[in-house]
mmCIF file of C-alpha atoms and ligand atoms in Angstrom:
data_model
loop_
_atom_site.group_PDB
_atom_site.id
_atom_site.type_symbol
_atom_site.label_atom_id
_atom_site.label_comp_id
_atom_site.label_asym_id
_atom_site.label_seq_id
_atom_site.Cartn_x
_atom_site.Cartn_y
_atom_site.Cartn_z
ATOM 1 C CA MET A 11 -56.658 -25.279 69.773
ATOM 2 C CA ASN A 12 -57.001 -21.837 71.205
ATOM 3 C CA ILE A 13 -58.976 -19.798 68.788
ATOM 4 C CA LEU A 14 -59.586 -15.916 68.453
ATOM 5 C CA LEU A 15 -62.772 -14.939 66.876
ATOM 6 C CA THR A 16 -62.830 -11.326 65.865
ATOM 7 C CA GLY A 17 -66.303 -10.254 65.275
ATOM 8 C CA GLY A 18 -67.191 -13.249 67.527
ATOM 9 C CA THR A 19 -70.421 -11.889 68.944
ATOM 10 C CA GLY A 20 -71.777 -11.147 65.293
ATOM 11 C CA TYR A 21 -74.090 -13.533 63.419
ATOM 12 C CA ILE A 22 -71.842 -15.992 61.777
ATOM 13 C CA GLY A 23 -69.044 -15.592 64.663
ATOM 14 C CA SER A 24 -71.519 -16.442 67.420
ATOM 15 C CA HIS A 25 -72.601 -19.756 65.690
ATOM 16 C CA THR A 26 -69.067 -20.723 64.974
ATOM 17 C CA ALA A 27 -67.997 -20.079 68.542
ATOM 18 C CA VAL A 28 -70.715 -22.413 69.629
ATOM 19 C CA LEU A 29 -69.510 -25.118 67.253
ATOM 20 C CA LEU A 30 -65.894 -24.754 68.094
ATOM 21 C CA ALA A 31 -66.529 -24.809 71.790
ATOM 22 C CA ASP A 32 -68.771 -28.022 71.382
ATOM 23 C CA ALA A 33 -65.841 -29.546 69.423
ATOM 24 C CA GLY A 34 -63.551 -29.125 72.369
ATOM 25 C CA HIS A 35 -61.588 -25.936 71.221
ATOM 26 C CA THR A 36 -60.855 -23.052 73.567
ATOM 27 C CA VAL A 37 -62.635 -19.910 72.146
ATOM 28 C CA VAL A 38 -61.985 -16.191 72.772
ATOM 29 C CA LEU A 39 -64.294 -13.630 71.373
ATOM 30 C CA PHE A 40 -63.149 -10.151 70.276
ATOM 31 C CA ASP A 41 -65.622 -7.535 69.293
ATOM 32 C CA ASN A 42 -66.327 -3.815 69.457
ATOM 33 C CA PHE A 43 -70.105 -4.522 69.365
ATOM 34 C CA CYS A 44 -70.725 -1.951 66.607
ATOM 35 C CA ASN A 45 -73.201 -4.523 64.999
ATOM 36 C CA SER A 46 -73.885 -6.864 67.784
ATOM 37 C CA ASN A 47 -75.235 -7.059 71.348
ATOM 38 C CA LYS A 48 -73.194 -7.641 74.508
ATOM 39 C CA THR A 49 -75.573 -10.222 75.771
ATOM 40 C CA VAL A 50 -74.797 -12.570 72.808
ATOM 41 C CA SER A 51 -71.729 -13.759 74.778
ATOM 42 C CA ALA A 52 -73.821 -14.712 77.782
ATOM 43 C CA ARG A 53 -76.140 -16.695 75.435
ATOM 44 C CA ILE A 54 -73.070 -18.451 73.765
ATOM 45 C CA ASN A 55 -72.078 -19.423 77.274
ATOM 46 C CA GLN A 56 -75.626 -20.787 78.163
ATOM 47 C CA ILE A 57 -75.628 -22.873 74.985
ATOM 48 C CA THR A 58 -72.182 -24.294 75.307
ATOM 49 C CA GLY A 59 -71.813 -24.590 79.224
ATOM 50 C CA HIS A 60 -68.577 -22.777 78.911
ATOM 51 C CA ASP A 61 -67.410 -19.508 80.202
ATOM 52 C CA ILE A 62 -65.908 -18.032 77.048
ATOM 53 C CA PRO A 63 -63.828 -14.857 77.412
ATOM 54 C CA CYS A 64 -65.057 -11.898 75.362
ATOM 55 C CA VAL A 65 -62.601 -9.076 74.863
ATOM 56 C CA GLU A 66 -64.210 -5.546 74.064
ATOM 57 C CA GLY A 67 -62.009 -3.901 71.407
ATOM 58 C CA ASP A 68 -61.554 -2.785 67.817
ATOM 59 C CA VAL A 69 -59.460 -4.881 65.436
ATOM 60 C CA ARG A 70 -57.709 -1.427 64.412
ATOM 61 C CA ASP A 71 -56.204 -1.494 67.871
ATOM 62 C CA THR A 72 -53.082 -3.563 67.114
ATOM 63 C CA LYS A 73 -51.663 -3.183 70.645
ATOM 64 C CA LEU A 74 -54.865 -4.606 72.317
ATOM 65 C CA LEU A 75 -54.750 -7.503 69.783
ATOM 66 C CA VAL A 76 -51.137 -8.362 70.471
ATOM 67 C CA LYS A 77 -51.981 -8.391 74.226
ATOM 68 C CA THR A 78 -54.996 -10.603 73.511
ATOM 69 C CA LEU A 79 -53.035 -12.942 71.429
ATOM 70 C CA HIS A 80 -50.375 -13.427 74.089
ATOM 71 C CA GLU A 81 -52.714 -13.479 77.026
ATOM 72 C CA PHE A 82 -54.843 -16.312 75.740
ATOM 73 C CA GLN A 83 -51.945 -18.163 73.945
ATOM 74 C CA ILE A 84 -53.858 -18.029 70.669
ATOM 75 C CA ASP A 85 -52.999 -20.562 67.894
ATOM 76 C CA ALA A 86 -55.335 -19.432 65.269
ATOM 77 C CA VAL A 87 -57.554 -16.555 64.365
ATOM 78 C CA ILE A 88 -60.924 -16.524 62.523
ATOM 79 C CA HIS A 89 -61.478 -12.899 61.200
ATOM 80 C CA PHE A 90 -65.214 -12.273 60.956
ATOM 81 C CA ALA A 91 -64.934 -8.608 62.228
ATOM 82 C CA GLY A 92 -66.184 -6.252 59.277
ATOM 83 C CA LEU A 93 -68.875 -4.083 58.025
ATOM 84 C CA LYS A 94 -71.199 -5.807 55.546
ATOM 85 C CA ALA A 95 -73.964 -3.491 54.234
ATOM 86 C CA VAL A 96 -73.494 -3.055 50.516
ATOM 87 C CA GLY A 97 -75.547 0.278 50.260
ATOM 88 C CA GLU A 98 -73.744 1.845 53.228
ATOM 89 C CA SER A 99 -70.410 0.982 51.633
ATOM 90 C CA VAL A 100 -71.494 2.898 48.520
ATOM 91 C CA ARG A 101 -72.362 5.838 50.529
ATOM 92 C CA GLU A 102 -69.328 5.693 53.028
ATOM 93 C CA PRO A 103 -66.493 3.979 51.267
ATOM 94 C CA LEU A 104 -63.822 5.250 53.449
ATOM 95 C CA LYS A 105 -65.532 3.880 56.656
ATOM 96 C CA TYR A 106 -65.600 0.492 54.838
ATOM 97 C CA PHE A 107 -61.978 0.482 53.737
ATOM 98 C CA ASP A 108 -60.884 1.736 57.040
ATOM 99 C CA ASN A 109 -62.806 -0.964 59.082
ATOM 100 C CA ASN A 110 -62.472 -3.890 56.731
ATOM 101 C CA VAL A 111 -59.122 -3.337 55.130
ATOM 102 C CA ALA A 112 -57.137 -1.203 57.673
ATOM 103 C CA GLY A 113 -58.707 -3.397 60.453
ATOM 104 C CA SER A 114 -57.331 -6.512 58.723
ATOM 105 C CA ILE A 115 -53.936 -5.052 58.315
ATOM 106 C CA SER A 116 -53.910 -4.170 61.935
ATOM 107 C CA LEU A 117 -54.836 -7.834 62.705
ATOM 108 C CA LEU A 118 -52.163 -9.268 60.539
ATOM 109 C CA GLU A 119 -49.489 -7.081 62.099
ATOM 110 C CA ALA A 120 -50.569 -8.075 65.495
ATOM 111 C CA MET A 121 -50.534 -11.784 64.468
ATOM 112 C CA GLN A 122 -47.037 -11.326 62.915
ATOM 113 C CA LYS A 123 -45.783 -9.626 66.155
ATOM 114 C CA ALA A 124 -47.179 -12.489 68.365
ATOM 115 C CA SER A 125 -46.057 -15.178 65.885
ATOM 116 C CA VAL A 126 -49.618 -16.505 65.256
ATOM 117 C CA LYS A 127 -49.679 -17.395 61.705
ATOM 118 C CA THR A 128 -52.908 -19.259 61.051
ATOM 119 C CA ILE A 129 -56.023 -17.394 59.917
ATOM 120 C CA VAL A 130 -59.360 -18.040 58.406
ATOM 121 C CA PHE A 131 -60.880 -15.182 56.675
ATOM 122 C CA SER A 132 -64.644 -14.297 56.100
ATOM 123 C CA SER A 133 -64.802 -13.432 52.381
ATOM 124 C CA SER A 134 -67.815 -13.321 50.276
ATOM 125 C CA ALA A 135 -69.251 -14.635 46.954
ATOM 126 C CA THR A 136 -69.643 -11.019 46.198
ATOM 127 C CA VAL A 137 -65.915 -10.910 44.939
ATOM 128 C CA TYR A 138 -67.000 -12.783 41.834
ATOM 129 C CA GLY A 139 -69.293 -9.879 40.629
ATOM 130 C CA LYS A 140 -71.608 -10.724 37.712
ATOM 131 C CA PRO A 141 -71.305 -14.504 36.947
ATOM 132 C CA GLN A 142 -69.671 -15.273 33.582
ATOM 133 C CA TYR A 143 -70.714 -18.892 34.119
ATOM 134 C CA LEU A 144 -72.392 -20.896 36.767
ATOM 135 C CA PRO A 145 -72.000 -22.521 39.150
ATOM 136 C CA LEU A 146 -69.314 -20.158 40.368
ATOM 137 C CA ASP A 147 -66.013 -21.972 41.107
ATOM 138 C CA GLU A 148 -63.026 -20.490 42.857
ATOM 139 C CA ALA A 149 -61.254 -19.874 39.468
ATOM 140 C CA HIS A 150 -64.074 -17.624 38.267
ATOM 141 C CA PRO A 151 -62.789 -14.133 37.422
ATOM 142 C CA LEU A 152 -63.137 -11.602 40.381
ATOM 143 C CA ASN A 153 -64.910 -8.272 39.757
ATOM 144 C CA PRO A 154 -66.783 -6.966 42.739
ATOM 145 C CA ILE A 155 -69.266 -4.220 41.836
ATOM 146 C CA ASN A 156 -69.399 -2.209 45.101
ATOM 147 C CA PRO A 157 -66.867 -0.964 47.753
ATOM 148 C CA TYR A 158 -67.847 -3.724 50.334
ATOM 149 C CA GLY A 159 -66.964 -6.427 47.788
ATOM 150 C CA ARG A 160 -63.766 -4.458 47.009
ATOM 151 C CA THR A 161 -62.741 -4.556 50.640
ATOM 152 C CA LYS A 162 -63.156 -8.313 50.699
ATOM 153 C CA LEU A 163 -61.085 -8.707 47.507
ATOM 154 C CA GLN A 164 -58.334 -6.365 48.802
ATOM 155 C CA VAL A 165 -58.032 -8.354 52.012
ATOM 156 C CA GLU A 166 -57.900 -11.563 50.001
ATOM 157 C CA GLU A 167 -55.005 -10.071 47.932
ATOM 158 C CA ILE A 168 -53.085 -8.853 51.105
ATOM 159 C CA LEU A 169 -53.279 -12.361 52.546
ATOM 160 C CA GLN A 170 -52.116 -13.938 49.301
ATOM 161 C CA ASP A 171 -49.070 -11.521 49.227
ATOM 162 C CA LEU A 172 -48.344 -12.059 52.770
ATOM 163 C CA VAL A 173 -48.068 -15.834 52.120
ATOM 164 C CA LYS A 174 -45.759 -15.204 49.254
ATOM 165 C CA SER A 175 -43.575 -13.036 51.423
ATOM 166 C CA ASP A 176 -43.549 -15.607 54.337
ATOM 167 C CA PRO A 177 -44.449 -19.184 53.438
ATOM 168 C CA SER A 178 -44.817 -20.101 57.049
ATOM 169 C CA TRP A 179 -48.310 -18.569 57.141
ATOM 170 C CA ARG A 180 -51.418 -20.738 56.945
ATOM 171 C CA VAL A 181 -54.388 -19.035 55.366
ATOM 172 C CA ALA A 182 -57.957 -20.062 54.341
ATOM 173 C CA LEU A 183 -60.155 -17.691 52.420
ATOM 174 C CA LEU A 184 -63.804 -18.687 52.738
ATOM 175 C CA ARG A 185 -66.224 -17.272 50.222
ATOM 176 C CA TYR A 186 -69.633 -17.473 51.848
ATOM 177 C CA PHE A 187 -72.806 -17.428 49.709
ATOM 178 C CA ASN A 188 -76.071 -16.554 51.509
ATOM 179 C CA PRO A 189 -75.856 -17.530 55.131
ATOM 180 C CA VAL A 190 -79.363 -17.914 56.820
ATOM 181 C CA GLY A 191 -81.074 -19.739 59.772
ATOM 182 C CA ALA A 192 -79.994 -19.969 63.355
ATOM 183 C CA HIS A 193 -78.610 -22.321 66.064
ATOM 184 C CA ASP A 194 -81.265 -24.944 67.032
ATOM 185 C CA SER A 195 -81.519 -23.603 70.530
ATOM 186 C CA GLY A 196 -83.069 -20.359 69.144
ATOM 187 C CA LEU A 197 -80.904 -18.353 71.491
ATOM 188 C CA ILE A 198 -78.639 -16.766 68.811
ATOM 189 C CA GLY A 199 -79.292 -15.808 65.258
ATOM 190 C CA GLU A 200 -79.077 -12.794 62.783
ATOM 191 C CA ASP A 201 -79.947 -9.597 64.514
ATOM 192 C CA PRO A 202 -80.006 -6.837 62.013
ATOM 193 C CA ASN A 203 -80.385 -3.206 63.110
ATOM 194 C CA GLY A 204 -83.436 -1.363 61.622
ATOM 195 C CA ILE A 205 -85.211 -2.618 58.361
ATOM 196 C CA PRO A 206 -83.368 -5.696 57.090
ATOM 197 C CA ASN A 207 -81.835 -5.539 53.607
ATOM 198 C CA ASN A 208 -81.638 -9.384 53.072
ATOM 199 C CA LEU A 209 -84.548 -11.646 52.147
ATOM 200 C CA MET A 210 -84.573 -14.117 55.085
ATOM 201 C CA PRO A 211 -84.561 -11.483 57.993
ATOM 202 C CA TYR A 212 -87.144 -9.374 56.088
ATOM 203 C CA VAL A 213 -89.448 -12.342 55.590
ATOM 204 C CA MET A 214 -89.146 -13.144 59.277
ATOM 205 C CA GLN A 215 -90.233 -9.720 60.392
ATOM 206 C CA VAL A 216 -93.087 -9.853 57.939
ATOM 207 C CA ALA A 217 -94.137 -13.155 59.431
ATOM 208 C CA SER A 218 -94.009 -11.723 63.034
ATOM 209 C CA GLY A 219 -96.034 -8.700 62.044
ATOM 210 C CA LYS A 220 -93.325 -6.165 62.365
ATOM 211 C CA LEU A 221 -93.294 -5.242 58.694
ATOM 212 C CA PRO A 222 -96.611 -5.328 56.643
ATOM 213 C CA HIS A 223 -95.446 -7.181 53.526
ATOM 214 C CA LEU A 224 -92.485 -8.501 51.562
ATOM 215 C CA ASN A 225 -91.442 -6.711 48.292
ATOM 216 C CA ILE A 226 -90.327 -9.244 45.904
ATOM 217 C CA PHE A 227 -87.716 -7.479 43.836
ATOM 218 C CA GLY A 228 -88.540 -8.447 40.297
ATOM 219 C CA ASN A 229 -90.374 -11.470 38.818
ATOM 220 C CA ASP A 230 -89.025 -11.162 35.353
ATOM 221 C CA TYR A 231 -85.704 -12.522 35.657
ATOM 222 C CA ASP A 232 -84.626 -15.599 33.325
ATOM 223 C CA THR A 233 -85.013 -17.996 36.231
ATOM 224 C CA LYS A 234 -87.258 -20.976 37.055
ATOM 225 C CA ASP A 235 -90.115 -18.733 38.228
ATOM 226 C CA GLY A 236 -88.895 -15.208 37.414
ATOM 227 C CA THR A 237 -87.609 -14.247 40.842
ATOM 228 C CA GLY A 238 -83.890 -14.109 41.890
ATOM 229 C CA GLU A 239 -82.023 -17.353 42.724
ATOM 230 C CA ARG A 240 -79.464 -17.702 45.459
ATOM 231 C CA ASP A 241 -77.390 -20.338 47.255
ATOM 232 C CA TYR A 242 -78.712 -20.054 50.794
ATOM 233 C CA ILE A 243 -76.628 -21.923 53.300
ATOM 234 C CA HIS A 244 -77.515 -22.901 56.895
ATOM 235 C CA VAL A 245 -75.293 -20.840 59.363
ATOM 236 C CA MET A 246 -74.363 -24.035 61.302
ATOM 237 C CA ASP A 247 -73.215 -25.574 58.058
ATOM 238 C CA LEU A 248 -71.163 -22.525 57.471
ATOM 239 C CA ALA A 249 -69.646 -22.771 61.074
ATOM 240 C CA GLN A 250 -68.792 -26.384 60.281
ATOM 241 C CA GLY A 251 -66.893 -25.181 57.237
ATOM 242 C CA HIS A 252 -64.730 -23.042 59.604
ATOM 243 C CA LEU A 253 -63.810 -25.984 61.606
ATOM 244 C CA ALA A 254 -62.907 -28.057 58.526
ATOM 245 C CA ALA A 255 -60.817 -25.135 57.259
ATOM 246 C CA LEU A 256 -58.929 -24.886 60.617
ATOM 247 C CA ASN A 257 -58.418 -28.705 60.612
ATOM 248 C CA TYR A 258 -56.978 -28.472 57.003
ATOM 249 C CA LEU A 259 -54.568 -25.762 58.000
ATOM 250 C CA GLN A 260 -53.116 -27.929 60.653
ATOM 251 C CA ASP A 261 -51.256 -29.824 57.948
ATOM 252 C CA HIS A 262 -51.059 -27.264 55.218
ATOM 253 C CA LEU A 263 -49.008 -24.255 54.720
ATOM 254 C CA GLY A 264 -49.987 -21.517 52.203
ATOM 255 C CA CYS A 265 -53.260 -19.975 51.072
ATOM 256 C CA GLU A 266 -56.293 -21.825 49.856
ATOM 257 C CA ILE A 267 -59.596 -20.420 48.733
ATOM 258 C CA PHE A 268 -62.974 -22.233 49.256
ATOM 259 C CA ASN A 269 -66.553 -21.496 48.370
ATOM 260 C CA LEU A 270 -69.070 -22.320 51.188
ATOM 261 C CA GLY A 271 -72.476 -22.844 49.828
ATOM 262 C CA THR A 272 -74.854 -25.688 49.033
ATOM 263 C CA GLY A 273 -74.601 -25.486 45.365
ATOM 264 C CA ILE A 274 -78.433 -25.408 45.011
ATOM 265 C CA PRO A 275 -80.137 -22.377 43.571
ATOM 266 C CA VAL A 276 -83.264 -21.446 45.450
ATOM 267 C CA SER A 277 -85.676 -18.740 44.174
ATOM 268 C CA VAL A 278 -87.391 -15.997 46.300
ATOM 269 C CA LEU A 279 -90.780 -17.590 45.755
ATOM 270 C CA GLU A 280 -89.344 -21.050 46.841
ATOM 271 C CA LEU A 281 -87.859 -19.766 49.990
ATOM 272 C CA VAL A 282 -91.034 -17.961 50.797
ATOM 273 C CA GLY A 283 -93.181 -20.915 49.975
ATOM 274 C CA THR A 284 -91.099 -23.029 52.407
ATOM 275 C CA TYR A 285 -91.365 -20.485 55.097
ATOM 276 C CA GLU A 286 -95.233 -20.356 54.750
ATOM 277 C CA LYS A 287 -95.385 -24.205 54.941
ATOM 278 C CA VAL A 288 -93.430 -24.157 58.125
ATOM 279 C CA ILE A 289 -95.441 -21.419 59.804
ATOM 280 C CA GLY A 290 -98.627 -22.478 58.348
ATOM 281 C CA LYS A 291 -99.666 -19.006 57.122
ATOM 282 C CA LYS A 292 -99.214 -16.857 54.145
ATOM 283 C CA ILE A 293 -96.491 -14.207 54.050
ATOM 284 C CA PRO A 294 -98.223 -11.064 52.521
ATOM 285 C CA SER A 295 -96.038 -10.015 49.481
ATOM 286 C CA GLN A 296 -96.106 -7.849 46.412
ATOM 287 C CA ILE A 297 -94.100 -7.740 43.210
ATOM 288 C CA ALA A 298 -91.763 -4.624 43.215
ATOM 289 C CA SER A 299 -89.302 -3.564 40.611
ATOM 290 C CA ARG A 300 -85.785 -5.082 40.447
ATOM 291 C CA ARG A 301 -83.336 -3.855 43.050
ATOM 292 C CA GLU A 302 -80.278 -2.025 41.461
ATOM 293 C CA GLY A 303 -77.215 -4.115 41.378
ATOM 294 C CA ASP A 304 -79.036 -7.377 41.908
ATOM 295 C CA LEU A 305 -77.946 -10.602 40.052
ATOM 296 C CA ALA A 306 -80.548 -12.986 38.516
ATOM 297 C CA VAL A 307 -78.790 -16.189 39.785
ATOM 298 C CA CYS A 308 -75.810 -16.806 42.050
ATOM 299 C CA TYR A 309 -74.745 -20.302 43.354
ATOM 300 C CA ALA A 310 -71.526 -22.104 44.206
ATOM 301 C CA ASP A 311 -69.612 -24.922 42.829
ATOM 302 C CA THR A 312 -68.737 -26.436 46.198
ATOM 303 C CA SER A 313 -66.655 -29.337 44.940
ATOM 304 C CA LYS A 314 -63.388 -27.954 46.152
ATOM 305 C CA ALA A 315 -64.593 -27.623 49.701
ATOM 306 C CA ASN A 316 -66.273 -31.025 49.580
ATOM 307 C CA HIS A 317 -63.259 -32.863 48.383
ATOM 308 C CA THR A 318 -60.359 -30.898 50.017
ATOM 309 C CA LEU A 319 -61.941 -30.197 53.234
ATOM 310 C CA ASN A 320 -64.390 -33.108 53.313
ATOM 311 C CA TRP A 321 -66.986 -30.658 54.226
ATOM 312 C CA TYR A 322 -70.626 -30.791 52.933
ATOM 313 C CA ALA A 323 -73.639 -28.463 53.626
ATOM 314 C CA LEU A 324 -76.185 -30.903 55.131
ATOM 315 C CA LYS A 325 -79.242 -28.728 56.057
ATOM 316 C CA ASP A 326 -82.013 -27.837 53.649
ATOM 317 C CA VAL A 327 -84.219 -24.782 53.274
ATOM 318 C CA HIS A 328 -86.788 -26.260 55.598
ATOM 319 C CA ASP A 329 -84.100 -26.468 58.442
ATOM 320 C CA MET A 330 -83.082 -22.958 57.590
ATOM 321 C CA CYS A 331 -86.676 -21.745 57.999
ATOM 322 C CA THR A 332 -87.508 -23.698 61.238
ATOM 323 C CA SER A 333 -84.330 -22.599 63.030
ATOM 324 C CA GLY A 334 -84.870 -19.104 61.942
ATOM 325 C CA ILE A 335 -88.406 -19.017 63.246
ATOM 326 C CA ARG A 336 -87.181 -20.346 66.585
ATOM 327 C CA TRP A 337 -84.725 -17.488 66.872
ATOM 328 C CA GLN A 338 -87.344 -14.870 65.681
ATOM 329 C CA THR A 339 -89.675 -16.010 68.483
ATOM 330 C CA PHE A 340 -86.902 -15.698 71.016
ATOM 331 C CA ARG A 341 -85.866 -12.305 69.573
ATOM 332 C CA SER A 342 -89.405 -10.985 69.782
ATOM 333 C CA SER A 343 -89.498 -12.077 73.378
ATOM 334 C CA LEU A 344 -86.311 -10.068 74.085
ATOM 335 C CA GLU A 345 -87.736 -6.945 72.350
ATOM 336 C CA GLY A 346 -90.956 -7.414 74.378
ATOM 337 C CA SER A 347 -88.983 -7.532 77.686
ATOM 338 C CA ARG A 348 -87.072 -4.347 76.729
ATOM 339 C CA GLU A 349 -90.328 -2.522 76.060
HETATM 340 P P1 NAD B 20 -72.136 -9.350 61.801
HETATM 341 O O1 NAD B 20 -72.291 -7.802 61.625
HETATM 342 O O2 NAD B 20 -73.282 -9.857 62.401
HETATM 343 O O3 NAD B 20 -70.758 -9.749 62.641
HETATM 344 C C1 NAD B 20 -69.576 -8.907 62.443
HETATM 345 C C2 NAD B 20 -69.128 -8.502 63.828
HETATM 346 O O4 NAD B 20 -67.951 -7.758 63.764
HETATM 347 C C3 NAD B 20 -70.022 -7.701 64.598
HETATM 348 O O5 NAD B 20 -70.343 -8.336 65.980
HETATM 349 C C4 NAD B 20 -69.410 -6.439 64.746
HETATM 350 O O6 NAD B 20 -69.729 -5.816 66.031
HETATM 351 C C5 NAD B 20 -67.936 -6.801 64.710
HETATM 352 N N1 NAD B 20 -67.012 -5.774 64.153
HETATM 353 C C6 NAD B 20 -67.164 -4.981 63.041
HETATM 354 N N2 NAD B 20 -66.128 -4.113 62.966
HETATM 355 C C7 NAD B 20 -65.316 -4.367 63.996
HETATM 356 C C8 NAD B 20 -63.990 -3.905 64.347
HETATM 357 N N3 NAD B 20 -63.495 -2.887 63.743
HETATM 358 N N4 NAD B 20 -63.475 -4.345 65.472
HETATM 359 C C9 NAD B 20 -64.064 -5.316 66.220
HETATM 360 N N5 NAD B 20 -65.281 -5.868 65.885
HETATM 361 C C10 NAD B 20 -65.859 -5.383 64.821
HETATM 362 O O7 NAD B 20 -71.891 -9.942 60.298
HETATM 363 P P2 NAD B 20 -71.871 -11.454 59.879
HETATM 364 O O8 NAD B 20 -73.089 -11.714 58.972
HETATM 365 O O9 NAD B 20 -71.641 -12.310 61.138
HETATM 366 O O10 NAD B 20 -70.536 -11.509 58.913
HETATM 367 C C11 NAD B 20 -69.254 -11.887 59.516
HETATM 368 C C12 NAD B 20 -68.231 -11.701 58.287
HETATM 369 O O11 NAD B 20 -68.733 -12.413 57.300
HETATM 370 C C13 NAD B 20 -68.108 -10.201 57.948
HETATM 371 O O12 NAD B 20 -66.843 -9.972 57.640
HETATM 372 C C14 NAD B 20 -69.007 -10.307 56.616
HETATM 373 O O13 NAD B 20 -68.492 -9.359 55.656
HETATM 374 C C15 NAD B 20 -68.664 -11.685 56.057
HETATM 375 N N6 NAD B 20 -69.914 -12.124 55.252
HETATM 376 C C16 NAD B 20 -71.017 -12.158 55.664
HETATM 377 C C17 NAD B 20 -72.172 -12.551 54.786
HETATM 378 C C18 NAD B 20 -73.665 -12.553 55.231
HETATM 379 O O14 NAD B 20 -74.487 -12.575 54.417
HETATM 380 N N7 NAD B 20 -73.874 -12.458 56.545
HETATM 381 C C19 NAD B 20 -71.801 -13.078 53.508
HETATM 382 C C20 NAD B 20 -70.508 -13.068 53.155
HETATM 383 C C21 NAD B 20 -69.511 -12.625 53.976
HETATM 384 N N1 UFG B 21 -85.095 -9.973 47.900
HETATM 385 C C1 UFG B 21 -86.448 -9.585 47.776
HETATM 386 N N2 UFG B 21 -86.970 -8.705 48.743
HETATM 387 C C2 UFG B 21 -86.274 -8.293 49.754
HETATM 388 C C3 UFG B 21 -84.822 -8.620 49.909
HETATM 389 C C4 UFG B 21 -84.302 -9.480 48.971
HETATM 390 O O1 UFG B 21 -87.154 -10.044 46.727
HETATM 391 O O2 UFG B 21 -86.801 -7.602 50.598
HETATM 392 C C5 UFG B 21 -84.430 -10.842 46.814
HETATM 393 C C6 UFG B 21 -83.319 -10.182 46.214
HETATM 394 O O3 UFG B 21 -83.882 -9.500 44.989
HETATM 395 C C7 UFG B 21 -82.468 -11.399 45.755
HETATM 396 C C8 UFG B 21 -82.876 -12.413 46.908
HETATM 397 O O4 UFG B 21 -83.902 -11.999 47.502
HETATM 398 O O5 UFG B 21 -82.964 -12.121 44.640
HETATM 399 C C9 UFG B 21 -81.548 -12.493 47.956
HETATM 400 O O6 UFG B 21 -81.370 -11.146 48.360
HETATM 401 P P1 UFG B 21 -80.331 -10.805 49.662
HETATM 402 O O7 UFG B 21 -80.338 -9.425 49.785
HETATM 403 O O8 UFG B 21 -80.912 -11.673 50.821
HETATM 404 O O9 UFG B 21 -79.075 -11.487 49.187
HETATM 405 P P2 UFG B 21 -78.046 -10.998 48.087
HETATM 406 O O10 UFG B 21 -77.503 -12.243 47.299
HETATM 407 O O11 UFG B 21 -78.568 -9.977 47.269
HETATM 408 O O12 UFG B 21 -76.831 -10.357 48.882
HETATM 409 C C10 UFG B 21 -76.144 -11.124 49.766
HETATM 410 C C11 UFG B 21 -75.383 -10.142 50.812
HETATM 411 C C12 UFG B 21 -74.324 -9.254 50.137
HETATM 412 C C13 UFG B 21 -73.349 -10.249 49.444
HETATM 413 C C14 UFG B 21 -74.130 -11.009 48.473
HETATM 414 C C15 UFG B 21 -73.225 -12.075 47.811
HETATM 415 O O13 UFG B 21 -76.356 -9.338 51.336
HETATM 416 O O14 UFG B 21 -73.615 -8.629 51.108
HETATM 417 O O15 UFG B 21 -75.156 -11.863 49.194
HETATM 418 O O16 UFG B 21 -72.524 -12.881 48.745
HETATM 419 F F1 UFG B 21 -72.613 -9.328 48.673
#
């Protein structure tokens, strides 16, 4: 298949590009580089041994998308392109609705014009909001608590309405839990700008000495050790979930929703403890107050993806840490060579 990856040089897009190319698909990347580096595409080529085209453009540029869909005879799109910082979405909601919602509408219009009607959309577990029960299955009520989450829910709803209006569409809405880790080569990984918001990249920067210590946001939750529990999923398992969804859409019309997680809740202390074991040294940390808006526990019921897509997350927290460390080492060498 010829597959267009919007946001294809970002964290999840780049890993999925590698996996799809390795599986024999023809991949085209489309990105405006607002949160990625132009060198990622060369590193994807280095890993795969393929010369993967990378179109520089914004998903709000419908004309360029139509041209790209025709030029590369695209069969299916995976739509990763989007902004994802929760705090920024609270401060600048219009930027988020414009980029994530208007950007998706522009893409869908382009796809309609080019008669490309297969799409996998990057949604998020954040659409569920505060869990009413656990694990979270796809039927759990939806109540996102910030603008970022609402952009994801709105795009899900747009896609569902589109399928109702034209049943020849094939749509998979993938609700990711907490993607972490990196490709085994260590050449690509999560590359946040500035001080990371998320646990794993923060821990990695403390380990490499870039940040002095980790703040553990609360140790008085009703959880196994008092710290927050999440469903961390290795980014290569997540990438495999996209391939499984594309394969499923080959013989299924309509719209289906799938959680992609491991189904296993892991606490902050457990994740940090595994990281410390892998690197053989302590991560300096201190207990800080709870972070506003944080949930105590969030993890997936993955049975629908397991049974319908025949997809299973295979990698554990140890794999997430070792691959992350390999990437952090390479990333530090890149930063060193830039200095
Ligand atoms: P990322 O920021 O690394 O990648 C997103 C990519 O999209 C970047 O390369 C960015 O430059 C590009 N982009 C953004 N707006 C664009 C636009 N208007 N036109 C063209 N390119 C644009 O993020 P990621 O972690 O790889 O996330 C990919 C998708 O998955 C996002 O939609 C995100 O909301 C969703 N998601 C991520 C997580 C997570 O924790 N990483 C969790 C759930 C859902
Ligand atoms: N945490 C710390 N210290 C830090 C960072 C995080 O203790 O410096 C804790 C948090 O309190 C939480 C856990 O680590 O208990 C995980 O936090 P992350 O920020 O890594 O992940 P979240 O689950 O809070 O948020 C992520 C994405 C959101 C998305 C959400 C649900 O960042 O965009 O998953 O999909 F909405």
